[in-house]
Amino acid sequence: MVRDLEIQNNQQIGLEMYRLISDLYPICRSITGDGVRKTLHIVQQQIPLETYEVPTGTQVFDWTVPKEWNVRDAYVKNRQGEKVIDFQVSNLHLLNYSIPIHKQMSLSELKEHLFTIPDHPEWIPYRTSYYKENWGFCLSHNILEKLEDGEYEVYIDSSLEDGHLTYGEYYLPGETEEEVLFSCHICHPSLCNDNLSGISLATFLAKNLSLQQRRYSYRFLFIPGTIGSITWLALNEDKTHRIKHGLVVSGVGDAGKMTYKKSRQGDAEIDRAVIHVLKHAGEDFAIEEFSPYGYDERQYCSPGFNLPVGRLGRTPFGKYPEYHTSADNLSFVKPEYLANSFKKYLEVVDVLENNKIYINTNPKCEPQLGKRGLYGSLGGEQDKKMSEMAVLWVLNLSDGTRTLLDIANSSDLDFTVIKDAASVLLKGKLLKSILEPINI
Amino acid sequence: MVRDLEIQNNQQIGLEMYRLISDLYPICRSITGDGVRKTLHIVQQQIPLETYEVPTGTQVFDWTVPKEWNVRDAYVKNRQGEKVIDFQVSNLHLLNYSIPIHKQMSLSELKEHLFTIPDHPEWIPYRTSYYKENWGFCLSHNILEKLEDGEYEVYIDSSLEDGHLTYGEYYLPGETEEEVLFSCHICHPSLCNDNLSGISLATFLAKNLSLQQRRYSYRFLFIPGTIGSITWLALNEDKTHRIKHGLVVSGVGDAGKMTYKKSRQGDAEIDRAVIHVLKHAGEDFAIEEFSPYGYDERQYCSPGFNLPVGRLGRTPFGKYPEYHTSADNLSFVKPEYLANSFKKYLEVVDVLENNKIYINTNPKCEPQLGKRGLYGSLGGEQDKKMSEMAVLWVLNLSDGTRTLLDIANSSDLDFTVIKDAASVLLKGKLLKSILEPINI
Amino acid sequence: MVRDLEIQNNQQIGLEMYRLISDLYPICRSITGDGVRKTLHIVQQQIPLETYEVPTGTQVFDWTVPKEWNVRDAYVKNRQGEKVIDFQVSNLHLLNYSIPIHKQMSLSELKEHLFTIPDHPEWIPYRTSYYKENWGFCLSHNILEKLEDGEYEVYIDSSLEDGHLTYGEYYLPGETEEEVLFSCHICHPSLCNDNLSGISLATFLAKNLSLQQRRYSYRFLFIPGTIGSITWLALNEDKTHRIKHGLVVSGVGDAGKMTYKKSRQGDAEIDRAVIHVLKHAGEDFAIEEFSPYGYDERQYCSPGFNLPVGRLGRTPFGKYPEYHTSADNLSFVKPEYLANSFKKYLEVVDVLENNKIYINTNPKCEPQLGKRGLYGSLGGEQDKKMSEMAVLWVLNLSDGTRTLLDIANSSDLDFTVIKDAASVLLKGKLLKSILEPINI
């Protein structure tokens, strides 16, 4: 019954996550502009996040907040006045950050500004030119090949002007000021896995945690990639010392196995927590060493910050052909994969919240569990045996130098079993809690 | 010739160990009672161990010494007055620690107190109920199935009264007060491998070491499982700091490969010594990580003591079907396996006794071994090459930071070869002994 | 074109190395005597090494410089006056360090002084008797078997008298007094791989490095094996603290794969540098742990010195049947293998010279590489991607605790790619150099 309810809840959360993705899909996003504002507005219907506007030209470490980009319309018309490429059909058609243009030109001149994927002739690629002024159109290779010689009307009604970089932040206070960071990027237009899946998971995770008792405080960032994390770090440098654990949320909706990329520290508690959860999930998974290439973990893990922030998703970016194409659409992500990823994130949070240090109050020889009714007091026959082992492990290793996660890893038992054993022993006064590990 | 003598000695010791097991086999033992006293009395014919009597009710850490249990007779008679289950035939028939009873009852009532092993219908299981008052009989499943409906007379003439917990201890002083602990349990009735093999090996090891020069002091404990080690630790806590190495001796008579379970410390000298011996024995073996489940190493390795005590035996308990059944009998253990185990214990002792730290007195470049006659002065052609390598290794690594066992492991040479090389170099004044490692 | 030039240079250096070997091949060398002087004289035609003469009887640690050995002629004549063994045909025929003798004797008496290799009946073995006065002849087993019974005239016109031990040394000063040691042995007669290949490589490496700018100082030792390194260490003990890295050069001309034997330290910078070079060479190779048996690394790595000196060659001594026989001749070593070994040595030097520690001057978030033209500014498409990754790695890991070699190993990129990235970043002022690692 419990299991049925869990499956039902999983289905429910998967559907809700998918619905949010559907709502966000049509919007044309970029690293700045109204698309970002609309996106955050829709997320605000789920969680009361605050939005921030950082003016163009603000210096953020080695970078400068760029001009704001907005686009009203864009198309290419042939001699017959037919729109052969139309931004209204797919916002991917427009090179992101294209400057305005309205001009007649020959096909050969036009072609220098057209991008396709010959290997996947039906897909539209996603291309950007943030820091070098340019214009262009992306289209399927099939369409490109059908374009006839002759004059074309190119029309891009965009603006690239002083404005703001917009980002969203949601902070959930906990018992301590020490915090867990979840960061997702919000700068891609109609792409589902690479962008919207992360936004959706972060949103529903925040919603879920807002209803729970929290030891840690939680910070959710909805930011444009690279420039967004750099901006946030530059403006919030004084808060970064509070970040004890963090994850970059991205690519959590595809069919691939869960993949964790370690933080630069490599053996931080978040690294050990995520790896534990994946190892005990009974599903295939992959662990990647840190590398300085990727999403916003590049900034969180730059040497001047070196925050314990890893990246948890499914198939890594660039490792699936649909990546950065129109094929990363509403068919590519599925409620069941979203729900599966969501569950992993909740389990990681559970480890972090409960990964405490206890001391065995009866350290000389075993306590007599029988007289306390602690032998066989837990669960079914198979569970009972495991629970008894968990009780013995927690008692044996709770010497003040090990957290529950350390004990789970030493015993090769699931964290939840160890957590439950600790809970029972705590009630029986055979354990007491300490705040810092004992140095021996 | 030397080898022939060794084989003969091995056969001899195996037979002697087996004979002691045969003598102890018929006795009905438990964690208290006269069976333990009789057992220790027989061991005293080999070694002058002292026996201790700890009164019922004595508080030992979280535990209390239980009432003493003794049994004179026990049976179940059918309507015809035939004994269908008879303690005199096998002491395993009686649930260990059964309270007295004399009553007529129906088969169905009786059956709630009968234990069998359906998978091995000819074997009698071994069951206990130390800390929960109960009575019962164990029998082969075949007999159970033949029992006819009707009235049965149940008779158990046992006593469960204030008395004592009995254990034996044998202490062999050495050059230093630092000691090596060997501990075996003596609480099982007619079971050979799980109980008697350990008692026998500990007895003959003690006898052997009593005749040798000893650097370490040696302590042999013959104690009931769990409550015995807890009692000893509680009453001798002031002595535990002297225990530098220790082994729980159990299950040393079956046909399986040698198995070592590491101490909680995991890399104590005893761990490295045993693993070295097993690796160089040229036989299959297994190494197990520490876990808080098992024999008395659970108590020695509780976090408040954390003694460097491992467990060395053959097939681990619970991993052979005969475990805790009447099939763990005089056919299950064999002189040759007992002798093989005994030899391993002696080799481990040899490592511990000789694992010293030396310093090369001529550390700058190699000494000229030729002019000292140290090149090729040892053994046959193949041995000579190995001995020469051992000499070079000992000279090169004797910098005051490494013991001979460290050098044996670095060179992948057997400890005895390294020990002999050190001995030759010591005579040649190319080594000198130091007591403590140099910190570098 | 660059690659063609490199191949041409490789062929050139291989031929030059081979030519030097050919010139040195006929000379009868030993651990002392005129053969060593002639050898060093020929090397002096390439590099201005200094020669040292250490008198017989000089005490060097536990050893004494032996008498000087020289030989003018040696033969065995049969009854017919025919020279059946003739030193003039091959200097291997004479047991090295044979005392003078002129005597008639029977074949059976003679046979006690004859050495052959029955398994390779056409090869002459190489034998010595440095520290035990003896005489003898080495010959092919085929010849031995053809010797007829009867009287033989044995004639050895050698001298074993007070004289000197001769060695050569070439010192190239660099920016610092810290030095890199290259040591080769010069005590074998007509043996090409085991002796001459190392002399030749050391000579041309010295010649090459003399023309380059050097951060380190370089010391090249041309010494008789064992007694030579002991002598040098005894007379130059005050200089040994300057040796930061070192390699024993030997067996660098055969067809086998490159083999590196680690220093006693095991993880010294020289160990990591050589292993990196071999791993990234795209050829098969082998790594051996340190052992106290081998060439002069035995002395450099004795515990009183424990210098970071490894051994880099091709097939290890004793692992090829031609070792210490007349088959280790001018056909056994080849210019291409010599050139290949030479290249590896140069690459190791390149790592040592450039393995510095830098600090990222912009450690908080990534610097904006695009505005500095550092993105895609390097090489072809594939190289560009690797160079960009190298730039990111160097920036991310240059926190003052890691050298460039550490970064190359963490990123699994070739040292040269990392070095080039660091060079570009240094020019762009995104890195600055520090002398010592930061302790964190």
PDB file of C-alpha atoms in Angstrom, chain B residues 173-292:
ATOM      1  CA  PRO B 173      54.533 -14.178  30.828  1.00  0.00           C
ATOM      2  CA  GLY B 174      57.070 -12.964  28.258  1.00  0.00           C
ATOM      3  CA  GLU B 175      59.910 -10.446  28.116  1.00  0.00           C
ATOM      4  CA  THR B 176      57.425  -7.583  28.102  1.00  0.00           C
ATOM      5  CA  GLU B 177      54.024  -7.080  29.675  1.00  0.00           C
ATOM      6  CA  GLU B 178      52.598  -6.363  26.238  1.00  0.00           C
ATOM      7  CA  GLU B 179      50.420  -9.279  25.384  1.00  0.00           C
ATOM      8  CA  VAL B 180      48.830 -11.324  22.654  1.00  0.00           C
ATOM      9  CA  LEU B 181      45.285 -12.519  23.324  1.00  0.00           C
ATOM     10  CA  PHE B 182      43.801 -15.774  22.074  1.00  0.00           C
ATOM     11  CA  SER B 183      40.132 -16.217  22.865  1.00  0.00           C
ATOM     12  CA  CYS B 184      37.847 -19.181  22.239  1.00  0.00           C
ATOM     13  CA  HIS B 185      34.265 -19.924  23.253  1.00  0.00           C
ATOM     14  CA  ILE B 186      33.317 -22.955  25.314  1.00  0.00           C
ATOM     15  CA  CYS B 187      29.553 -22.719  25.505  1.00  0.00           C
ATOM     16  CA  HIS B 188      28.315 -25.083  22.820  1.00  0.00           C
ATOM     17  CA  PRO B 189      27.308 -28.681  23.606  1.00  0.00           C
ATOM     18  CA  SER B 190      28.191 -31.501  21.202  1.00  0.00           C
ATOM     19  CA  LEU B 191      29.397 -29.375  18.303  1.00  0.00           C
ATOM     20  CA  CYS B 192      32.894 -29.985  16.986  1.00  0.00           C
ATOM     21  CA  ASN B 193      33.940 -27.254  14.613  1.00  0.00           C
ATOM     22  CA  ASP B 194      31.960 -24.471  16.228  1.00  0.00           C
ATOM     23  CA  ASN B 195      33.485 -24.687  19.649  1.00  0.00           C
ATOM     24  CA  LEU B 196      35.709 -27.684  20.247  1.00  0.00           C
ATOM     25  CA  SER B 197      38.134 -27.047  17.372  1.00  0.00           C
ATOM     26  CA  GLY B 198      38.888 -23.587  18.792  1.00  0.00           C
ATOM     27  CA  ILE B 199      39.289 -24.915  22.327  1.00  0.00           C
ATOM     28  CA  SER B 200      41.658 -27.574  21.086  1.00  0.00           C
ATOM     29  CA  LEU B 201      43.778 -25.233  18.961  1.00  0.00           C
ATOM     30  CA  ALA B 202      44.056 -22.679  21.768  1.00  0.00           C
ATOM     31  CA  THR B 203      45.064 -25.432  24.192  1.00  0.00           C
ATOM     32  CA  PHE B 204      47.847 -26.836  22.035  1.00  0.00           C
ATOM     33  CA  LEU B 205      49.031 -23.404  20.968  1.00  0.00           C
ATOM     34  CA  ALA B 206      49.344 -22.468  24.645  1.00  0.00           C
ATOM     35  CA  LYS B 207      51.186 -25.711  25.346  1.00  0.00           C
ATOM     36  CA  ASN B 208      53.577 -25.044  22.447  1.00  0.00           C
ATOM     37  CA  LEU B 209      54.258 -21.427  23.401  1.00  0.00           C
ATOM     38  CA  SER B 210      54.814 -22.365  27.042  1.00  0.00           C
ATOM     39  CA  LEU B 211      57.942 -24.193  25.868  1.00  0.00           C
ATOM     40  CA  GLN B 212      59.323 -21.333  23.783  1.00  0.00           C
ATOM     41  CA  GLN B 213      61.177 -18.156  24.630  1.00  0.00           C
ATOM     42  CA  ARG B 214      58.624 -15.355  24.377  1.00  0.00           C
ATOM     43  CA  ARG B 215      59.039 -11.671  23.658  1.00  0.00           C
ATOM     44  CA  TYR B 216      55.329 -11.066  24.266  1.00  0.00           C
ATOM     45  CA  SER B 217      53.192 -12.313  27.112  1.00  0.00           C
ATOM     46  CA  TYR B 218      50.299 -14.510  25.988  1.00  0.00           C
ATOM     47  CA  ARG B 219      46.807 -14.733  27.412  1.00  0.00           C
ATOM     48  CA  PHE B 220      44.441 -17.577  26.510  1.00  0.00           C
ATOM     49  CA  LEU B 221      40.761 -17.178  27.372  1.00  0.00           C
ATOM     50  CA  PHE B 222      38.324 -20.117  27.435  1.00  0.00           C
ATOM     51  CA  ILE B 223      34.985 -18.343  27.878  1.00  0.00           C
ATOM     52  CA  PRO B 224      31.306 -18.654  27.087  1.00  0.00           C
ATOM     53  CA  GLY B 225      30.447 -16.606  23.991  1.00  0.00           C
ATOM     54  CA  THR B 226      29.286 -12.982  24.345  1.00  0.00           C
ATOM     55  CA  ILE B 227      28.516 -12.969  28.104  1.00  0.00           C
ATOM     56  CA  GLY B 228      31.961 -14.490  28.745  1.00  0.00           C
ATOM     57  CA  SER B 229      33.974 -11.877  26.875  1.00  0.00           C
ATOM     58  CA  ILE B 230      31.779  -9.112  28.304  1.00  0.00           C
ATOM     59  CA  THR B 231      32.388 -10.511  31.805  1.00  0.00           C
ATOM     60  CA  TRP B 232      36.129 -10.807  31.267  1.00  0.00           C
ATOM     61  CA  LEU B 233      36.404  -7.298  29.846  1.00  0.00           C
ATOM     62  CA  ALA B 234      34.338  -5.872  32.702  1.00  0.00           C
ATOM     63  CA  LEU B 235      36.435  -7.573  35.382  1.00  0.00           C
ATOM     64  CA  ASN B 236      39.805  -6.996  33.658  1.00  0.00           C
ATOM     65  CA  GLU B 237      39.376  -3.582  32.101  1.00  0.00           C
ATOM     66  CA  ASP B 238      42.636  -2.393  33.671  1.00  0.00           C
ATOM     67  CA  LYS B 239      44.565  -5.060  31.763  1.00  0.00           C
ATOM     68  CA  THR B 240      43.131  -4.443  28.321  1.00  0.00           C
ATOM     69  CA  HIS B 241      45.637  -1.711  27.418  1.00  0.00           C
ATOM     70  CA  ARG B 242      48.346  -4.377  27.389  1.00  0.00           C
ATOM     71  CA  ILE B 243      46.686  -6.319  24.562  1.00  0.00           C
ATOM     72  CA  LYS B 244      48.721  -5.399  21.476  1.00  0.00           C
ATOM     73  CA  HIS B 245      47.439  -8.173  19.218  1.00  0.00           C
ATOM     74  CA  GLY B 246      44.683 -10.720  19.447  1.00  0.00           C
ATOM     75  CA  LEU B 247      42.776 -13.432  17.640  1.00  0.00           C
ATOM     76  CA  VAL B 248      39.445 -15.088  18.209  1.00  0.00           C
ATOM     77  CA  VAL B 249      39.994 -18.793  17.528  1.00  0.00           C
ATOM     78  CA  SER B 250      36.996 -20.556  16.072  1.00  0.00           C
ATOM     79  CA  GLY B 251      36.007 -22.961  13.328  1.00  0.00           C
ATOM     80  CA  VAL B 252      39.517 -24.278  12.668  1.00  0.00           C
ATOM     81  CA  GLY B 253      38.766 -27.919  11.909  1.00  0.00           C
ATOM     82  CA  ASP B 254      36.688 -28.067   8.733  1.00  0.00           C
ATOM     83  CA  ALA B 255      37.830 -28.645   5.153  1.00  0.00           C
ATOM     84  CA  GLY B 256      37.319 -25.058   3.985  1.00  0.00           C
ATOM     85  CA  LYS B 257      40.022 -22.517   3.226  1.00  0.00           C
ATOM     86  CA  MET B 258      41.506 -20.298   5.917  1.00  0.00           C
ATOM     87  CA  THR B 259      39.491 -17.113   6.409  1.00  0.00           C
ATOM     88  CA  TYR B 260      40.616 -14.048   8.283  1.00  0.00           C
ATOM     89  CA  LYS B 261      38.233 -11.392   9.497  1.00  0.00           C
ATOM     90  CA  LYS B 262      40.061  -8.144  10.115  1.00  0.00           C
ATOM     91  CA  SER B 263      39.967  -6.282  13.399  1.00  0.00           C
ATOM     92  CA  ARG B 264      37.916  -3.097  13.613  1.00  0.00           C
ATOM     93  CA  GLN B 265      41.161  -1.150  13.224  1.00  0.00           C
ATOM     94  CA  GLY B 266      41.524  -2.853   9.861  1.00  0.00           C
ATOM     95  CA  ASP B 267      45.253  -2.288   9.436  1.00  0.00           C
ATOM     96  CA  ALA B 268      46.582  -3.305  12.837  1.00  0.00           C
ATOM     97  CA  GLU B 269      49.812  -5.291  13.013  1.00  0.00           C
ATOM     98  CA  ILE B 270      47.793  -8.474  13.672  1.00  0.00           C
ATOM     99  CA  ASP B 271      45.838  -7.810  10.460  1.00  0.00           C
ATOM    100  CA  ARG B 272      48.992  -7.365   8.441  1.00  0.00           C
ATOM    101  CA  ALA B 273      50.702 -10.337  10.082  1.00  0.00           C
ATOM    102  CA  VAL B 274      47.849 -12.767   9.413  1.00  0.00           C
ATOM    103  CA  ILE B 275      47.330 -11.550   5.855  1.00  0.00           C
ATOM    104  CA  HIS B 276      51.062 -11.926   5.151  1.00  0.00           C
ATOM    105  CA  VAL B 277      51.072 -15.492   6.468  1.00  0.00           C
ATOM    106  CA  LEU B 278      48.007 -16.452   4.430  1.00  0.00           C
ATOM    107  CA  LYS B 279      49.346 -14.833   1.250  1.00  0.00           C
ATOM    108  CA  HIS B 280      52.623 -16.704   1.472  1.00  0.00           C
ATOM    109  CA  ALA B 281      51.151 -20.079   2.452  1.00  0.00           C
ATOM    110  CA  GLY B 282      50.544 -21.116  -1.142  1.00  0.00           C
ATOM    111  CA  GLU B 283      46.949 -22.120  -0.362  1.00  0.00           C
ATOM    112  CA  ASP B 284      43.610 -20.545  -1.136  1.00  0.00           C
ATOM    113  CA  PHE B 285      42.377 -18.146   1.541  1.00  0.00           C
ATOM    114  CA  ALA B 286      39.885 -15.339   2.128  1.00  0.00           C
ATOM    115  CA  ILE B 287      40.038 -11.973   3.860  1.00  0.00           C
ATOM    116  CA  GLU B 288      36.905 -10.380   5.298  1.00  0.00           C
ATOM    117  CA  GLU B 289      36.523  -6.785   6.366  1.00  0.00           C
ATOM    118  CA  PHE B 290      35.485  -6.174   9.936  1.00  0.00           C
ATOM    119  CA  SER B 291      31.778  -6.242  10.671  1.00  0.00           C
ATOM    120  CA  PRO B 292      30.109  -5.935  14.069  1.00  0.00           C
TER     121      PRO B 292
END
